[in-house]
Structure formats: structure tokens, C-alpha cells
Coordinates of C-alpha atoms and ligand atoms in Angstrom, one line a residue:
M28 CA 66.0 187.1 122.8
S29 CA 67.3 186.5 126.2
K30 CA 68.1 182.5 126.8
A31 CA 64.9 182.2 129.2
S32 CA 62.6 183.5 126.4
K33 CA 64.2 181.3 123.9
H34 CA 63.5 178.3 126.1
I35 CA 59.9 179.1 126.2
R36 CA 59.6 179.4 122.7
E37 CA 61.4 176.1 122.3
L38 CA 59.1 173.9 125.0
L39 CA 55.8 175.8 123.3
P40 CA 56.5 177.0 119.9
D41 CA 53.0 177.9 119.2
F42 CA 52.0 180.0 122.2
S43 CA 52.0 183.6 121.3
P44 CA 50.8 185.3 125.2
E45 CA 49.3 188.7 124.8
V46 CA 49.2 189.9 129.0
A47 CA 51.5 188.8 131.2
I48 CA 50.2 188.4 135.0
I49 CA 52.2 188.9 138.4
L50 CA 50.6 187.4 140.9
G51 CA 51.3 189.1 144.6
S52 CA 51.3 187.9 148.3
G53 CA 47.9 185.4 148.6
L54 CA 47.1 185.5 144.9
G55 CA 48.8 182.6 143.6
G56 CA 45.0 180.5 143.8
F57 CA 44.7 182.7 140.4
A58 CA 46.8 180.4 138.5
E59 CA 44.2 177.6 138.8
L60 CA 42.0 179.5 136.4
V61 CA 44.5 179.1 133.4
E62 CA 43.1 176.6 131.1
N63 CA 45.7 174.5 128.9
A64 CA 48.2 175.4 131.5
T65 CA 52.0 174.3 131.0
K66 CA 54.1 175.5 134.0
I67 CA 57.5 176.1 134.2
S68 CA 60.0 176.7 137.1
Y69 CA 62.0 179.8 137.6
R70 CA 64.7 177.4 138.3
D71 CA 64.5 176.5 134.3
L72 CA 64.5 179.7 133.3
K73 CA 68.2 181.9 133.2
G74 CA 68.2 184.9 134.9
F75 CA 65.2 184.5 136.6
P76 CA 65.2 185.0 140.2
Q77 CA 64.3 182.8 143.2
A78 CA 61.3 183.6 144.9
G79 CA 61.6 183.7 148.2
V80 CA 58.4 184.3 150.3
A81 CA 56.0 182.5 151.7
G82 CA 53.4 182.4 149.2
H83 CA 55.3 183.0 146.3
A84 CA 56.0 179.5 144.0
G85 CA 58.9 180.9 141.9
Q86 CA 56.8 179.5 138.4
L87 CA 55.7 180.6 135.3
I88 CA 51.8 179.3 134.1
C89 CA 51.2 179.4 130.0
G90 CA 48.2 178.9 128.8
T91 CA 44.5 181.0 128.2
I92 CA 41.9 182.6 129.9
G93 CA 38.6 182.5 127.5
K94 CA 39.9 184.5 124.5
T95 CA 43.0 185.5 126.0
K96 CA 46.5 184.0 125.9
I97 CA 48.2 184.5 129.1
I98 CA 51.5 184.0 130.9
V99 CA 51.3 184.2 134.6
A100 CA 54.2 184.9 137.4
Q101 CA 53.4 183.2 140.5
G102 CA 55.7 184.8 142.5
R103 CA 57.8 187.6 141.9
A104 CA 61.0 188.5 143.7
H105 CA 61.0 192.3 145.6
F106 CA 63.5 194.5 146.0
Y107 CA 63.7 193.9 149.7
E108 CA 64.8 190.5 149.1
H109 CA 68.2 191.6 147.3
G110 CA 68.3 195.9 147.6
D111 CA 68.5 195.4 143.4
A112 CA 65.2 197.3 142.1
T113 CA 66.4 195.3 138.6
V114 CA 65.7 191.8 139.9
M115 CA 62.4 191.6 138.1
D116 CA 64.0 193.3 134.7
P117 CA 65.0 189.4 133.2
V118 CA 61.2 188.2 133.8
I119 CA 59.7 191.6 132.2
K120 CA 61.9 191.6 129.3
C121 CA 61.0 187.7 128.8
F122 CA 57.0 188.8 128.8
K123 CA 58.1 191.7 126.3
Q124 CA 60.2 189.3 123.7
L125 CA 57.3 187.0 124.0
G126 CA 55.0 189.3 122.3
C127 CA 53.1 190.3 125.6
H128 CA 51.3 193.7 124.5
T129 CA 50.1 194.2 128.4
L130 CA 51.4 193.6 131.9
I131 CA 49.0 193.3 135.0
V132 CA 50.6 193.5 138.6
T133 CA 48.7 192.0 141.6
N134 CA 50.1 192.6 145.3
A135 CA 48.9 193.1 149.0
A136 CA 48.8 196.2 150.1
G137 CA 47.5 198.3 152.8
G138 CA 44.8 200.3 152.9
L139 CA 44.8 204.2 154.0
N140 CA 41.2 205.0 153.0
T141 CA 39.0 204.1 156.1
D142 CA 35.8 204.1 153.7
Y143 CA 36.9 200.7 152.3
N144 CA 37.6 197.8 154.4
P145 CA 40.3 194.9 154.2
G146 CA 39.1 192.9 151.9
S147 CA 38.1 195.3 148.8
V148 CA 40.4 196.0 146.1
M149 CA 42.4 199.1 144.7
I150 CA 42.4 199.8 141.1
I151 CA 46.0 201.9 140.7
N152 CA 45.5 204.7 139.1
D153 CA 49.0 206.0 139.7
H154 CA 52.0 205.5 142.1
I155 CA 54.1 207.3 144.1
N156 CA 58.4 206.0 144.1
F157 CA 58.7 206.5 147.9
S158 CA 62.4 204.2 147.9
A159 CA 64.5 206.3 146.0
T160 CA 65.7 204.2 143.4
S161 CA 65.0 203.0 139.7
P162 CA 64.9 199.9 138.0
L163 CA 66.4 201.6 135.1
I164 CA 69.5 202.9 136.8
G165 CA 72.5 201.6 134.6
K166 CA 70.2 201.2 131.3
E167 CA 71.8 203.3 128.4
G168 CA 70.3 205.6 125.9
N169 CA 67.5 208.2 125.4
E170 CA 64.8 205.0 126.0
R171 CA 65.5 205.0 130.0
F172 CA 64.1 208.9 130.2
V173 CA 60.4 207.1 130.2
G174 CA 57.4 209.1 130.7
M175 CA 55.4 207.6 133.4
A176 CA 52.1 209.8 132.8
D177 CA 49.1 207.4 132.3
A178 CA 51.6 204.5 133.3
Y179 CA 48.1 202.4 134.4
D180 CA 46.2 202.5 130.8
P181 CA 43.3 204.6 131.6
T182 CA 41.1 202.7 129.2
I183 CA 41.9 198.9 131.3
R184 CA 41.3 200.7 134.2
E185 CA 38.0 202.0 133.5
R186 CA 37.4 198.5 131.9
L187 CA 38.4 196.8 135.4
M188 CA 36.1 199.2 137.3
T189 CA 33.0 198.5 134.8
I190 CA 33.5 194.9 136.1
A191 CA 34.0 195.6 139.4
E192 CA 31.2 197.1 139.8
Y193 CA 28.6 195.4 137.7
E194 CA 30.1 192.6 139.8
N195 CA 29.1 194.6 143.0
L196 CA 32.5 193.8 144.4
D197 CA 34.2 196.6 147.1
A198 CA 36.3 198.4 144.5
Y199 CA 37.8 201.6 144.2
E200 CA 41.1 203.9 142.4
G201 CA 43.9 205.2 144.0
V202 CA 47.2 205.9 144.3
Y203 CA 49.9 203.1 145.1
M204 CA 52.8 204.0 147.3
W205 CA 56.0 202.0 147.2
F206 CA 58.0 201.3 150.4
T207 CA 61.1 199.3 150.4
G208 CA 59.8 197.0 153.2
P209 CA 60.3 194.7 154.8
H210 CA 59.5 196.0 157.7
F211 CA 55.8 198.0 157.9
E212 CA 55.3 201.3 157.8
T213 CA 55.0 203.3 160.8
P214 CA 51.8 205.2 162.1
A215 CA 53.8 208.2 161.3
E216 CA 54.9 207.3 157.7
I217 CA 50.8 206.0 157.0
R218 CA 49.8 209.6 157.8
M219 CA 52.6 211.1 155.7
A220 CA 51.9 209.0 152.9
K221 CA 47.6 209.8 153.0
M222 CA 48.9 213.9 153.2
L223 CA 51.0 212.8 149.8
G224 CA 48.1 211.3 148.0
A225 CA 48.5 207.7 148.6
E226 CA 45.4 205.5 149.1
A227 CA 47.6 202.1 149.7
V228 CA 51.1 201.3 150.6
G229 CA 53.0 198.2 149.9
M230 CA 56.6 196.8 149.3
S231 CA 56.6 195.9 145.6
T232 CA 54.9 196.5 141.9
V233 CA 56.6 200.1 141.2
P234 CA 60.0 198.5 139.7
E235 CA 57.9 196.2 137.4
V236 CA 55.5 199.1 136.3
I237 CA 58.8 200.9 135.6
L238 CA 60.4 198.4 133.7
A239 CA 57.4 197.0 131.6
R240 CA 56.6 200.9 130.1
F241 CA 60.4 201.0 129.5
Y242 CA 59.6 198.0 127.3
G243 CA 56.6 199.7 125.9
M244 CA 53.9 197.6 127.6
K245 CA 50.2 198.7 128.7
V246 CA 49.9 198.3 132.3
A247 CA 47.5 197.5 135.0
G248 CA 47.4 197.2 138.9
L249 CA 45.2 195.6 141.3
S250 CA 46.0 195.8 145.0
N251 CA 44.8 193.4 147.5
I252 CA 43.8 195.5 150.7
T253 CA 44.5 193.0 153.4
N254 CA 44.9 195.4 155.9
L255 CA 44.7 199.1 157.2
G256 CA 47.9 201.0 157.5
A257 CA 49.6 201.0 160.7
G258 CA 48.0 203.4 163.1
L259 CA 44.3 203.1 161.6
S260 CA 43.3 200.1 163.0
D261 CA 44.7 198.1 166.2
E262 CA 45.4 194.9 164.1
S263 CA 49.0 194.5 164.6
L264 CA 50.5 193.7 160.9
S265 CA 52.5 190.4 160.0
H266 CA 53.4 188.4 156.8
E267 CA 50.9 185.9 158.5
H268 CA 48.3 188.6 158.9
T269 CA 48.7 189.2 155.0
M270 CA 48.5 185.8 154.1
A271 CA 45.6 185.2 156.8
M272 CA 43.5 188.2 155.5
A273 CA 44.2 187.9 151.5
G274 CA 41.5 185.6 151.0
K275 CA 38.6 187.8 150.3
G276 CA 40.3 190.8 147.9
A277 CA 42.2 187.7 146.0
K278 CA 38.6 186.0 144.9
K279 CA 37.6 189.7 143.8
I280 CA 40.7 190.4 142.1
A281 CA 40.1 187.0 140.2
T282 CA 36.8 187.7 139.4
I283 CA 37.4 190.9 138.0
L284 CA 40.6 189.4 135.9
K285 CA 38.6 186.6 134.8
A286 CA 35.7 188.4 133.5
Y287 CA 38.4 191.5 131.4
L288 CA 40.3 188.1 130.5
T289 CA 37.0 186.3 129.2
E290 CA 36.4 188.9 127.2
G291 CA 39.5 189.3 125.6
A292 CA 41.8 191.6 126.5
L293 CA 42.4 195.5 125.1
Ligands
LIG302 N1 51.9 197.6 154.2 C1 53.2 197.3 153.1 N2 52.6 196.0 152.7 C2 51.9 195.5 152.8 C3 50.6 196.1 153.7 C4 51.1 197.1 154.6 O1 50.5 197.6 155.2 N3 49.9 194.8 154.1 C5 49.9 194.2 153.1 N4 51.3 194.3 152.3

């Protein structure tokens, strides 16, 4: 067991989380829904990356939502901060060691499906790794050859879509394509991404999903569509724009996840 996992066990000996959630840019407010919350700064967890992007707090929140015991990572480290796809490995490994069977990842993303406006939610059903790297590079043994079919658990996806439809939220399923960033894509890259079958583009998530599959966890992913991809509208893109536009979709993601966890995670 890693030092970070041991530290959490010692602090909260009776806490056995089932689901881990990573909150993306602009989604930090979800943490307020956690009941009986204990907060632990990444600074106190050996091996954890420091979250360096505005809007990412850099702490874990342990507690419950309804029937589900959860551990929430408020803030993630990105490949573009370090040039290292393994930067979230200690975090995902810690979730696994504490007993989580499922990882739910959230992110802010650019939408490519012009039938859906910014403020909508994409439930990720697959991804394209366009960054030509893997967080498993350097791992040993046959376990590193992880199958990635149905990486986004079909049963959880169906439940999340049912909740979104019931709540009348703008949600659709689609493929998330990972670009390293930190620059935004060019309009030509967005046209390419569309041609390749992506419906959202973003700068995170894929390394964590690969790691979670490596550790044998089920995965779900939700994208908060804060803008249309470059060239699909007149907006000029920036991190400030992402943060300013994040509220609407973040509320919808919080509604979906709250309902999912309250009923009891699958
Ligand atoms: N591209 C990449 N990442 C993003 C975007 C985008 O358009 N919007 C929010 N995160």
C-alpha cells in the first residue's frame, strides 16, 4: 500500500470508499454536495501531484452522497503541466488501494456536435488517444496490455443517460478525443477530429481512464461542454472563457451524479 493510501486509512479507519470522482475545470463546486466531508490536501499525500491550474483546488474530499461512500479529487494534474502521462498514477492507485470499484472522471471540453449548445453534457462512450503517449509506458508485466473496449462501462452509461433524460438535461453520448494542450486546437484540427468520429475534444481524462482500467476499475466519464471547438463558432477560446462558461453544464453534471450516487452506485 502506498504512503498516501496508508495516511488516509490512518486518518479515517472506518472509511471504505466505493466510487472515486475526479472533478475537472469549473466542476469544483460538486464537492459541496459531499456529506460528512473530510478534506485532505494533496500536500499531505506523498506522491500526489500539486494541482497547478486556476480552478483546481488540490484536495481530496472523503464522505458520502446518499447511499454511496465516495472520495472526490478536487483538482487533477494534466499531462501538459509536466509532459508526463503518469502524473495521476499515484492518485488512481490510491483510489484502488482504498477499495474503490469505480472511477468517474469529469472535464471541461469543446463540443463538436453542433446540435448541442455549450452548457450541454456529453457522457463519454469511448475515446481517441491523440497524444501518442500512454500512462502505462514503463510498467512491467502482461497486465500493462490493457484491453480498452468498453472502457466506459455500458451499464453505468445507460444509467447516467436515463437520469439525464428523466431530469430533462441536454445530454448526449459521444467520443472524447484527447489533445495534449495547453493550447487550444486549430480549426483544421477540429475538422479532423470531427472526421475521425470525435464529438468532444479536451486536454485531460484519457490518462486517468487508462490507469483506472489498468487497476481493474470500472469507469464513467462526463464532459462539460463549455464551448464549440475552434472554428465552429465566433467565440475566441481561453481558460477564462472555459471557467466563465462552466457553470451551466457543471450544474447538470452535479444533478446527474447526485442522483446516480444517491440511488447507490452500480
Ligand atoms: N478544447 C480543448 N479543451 C477544452 C476546450 C476546447 O475547445 N474547451 C474546454 N476545454
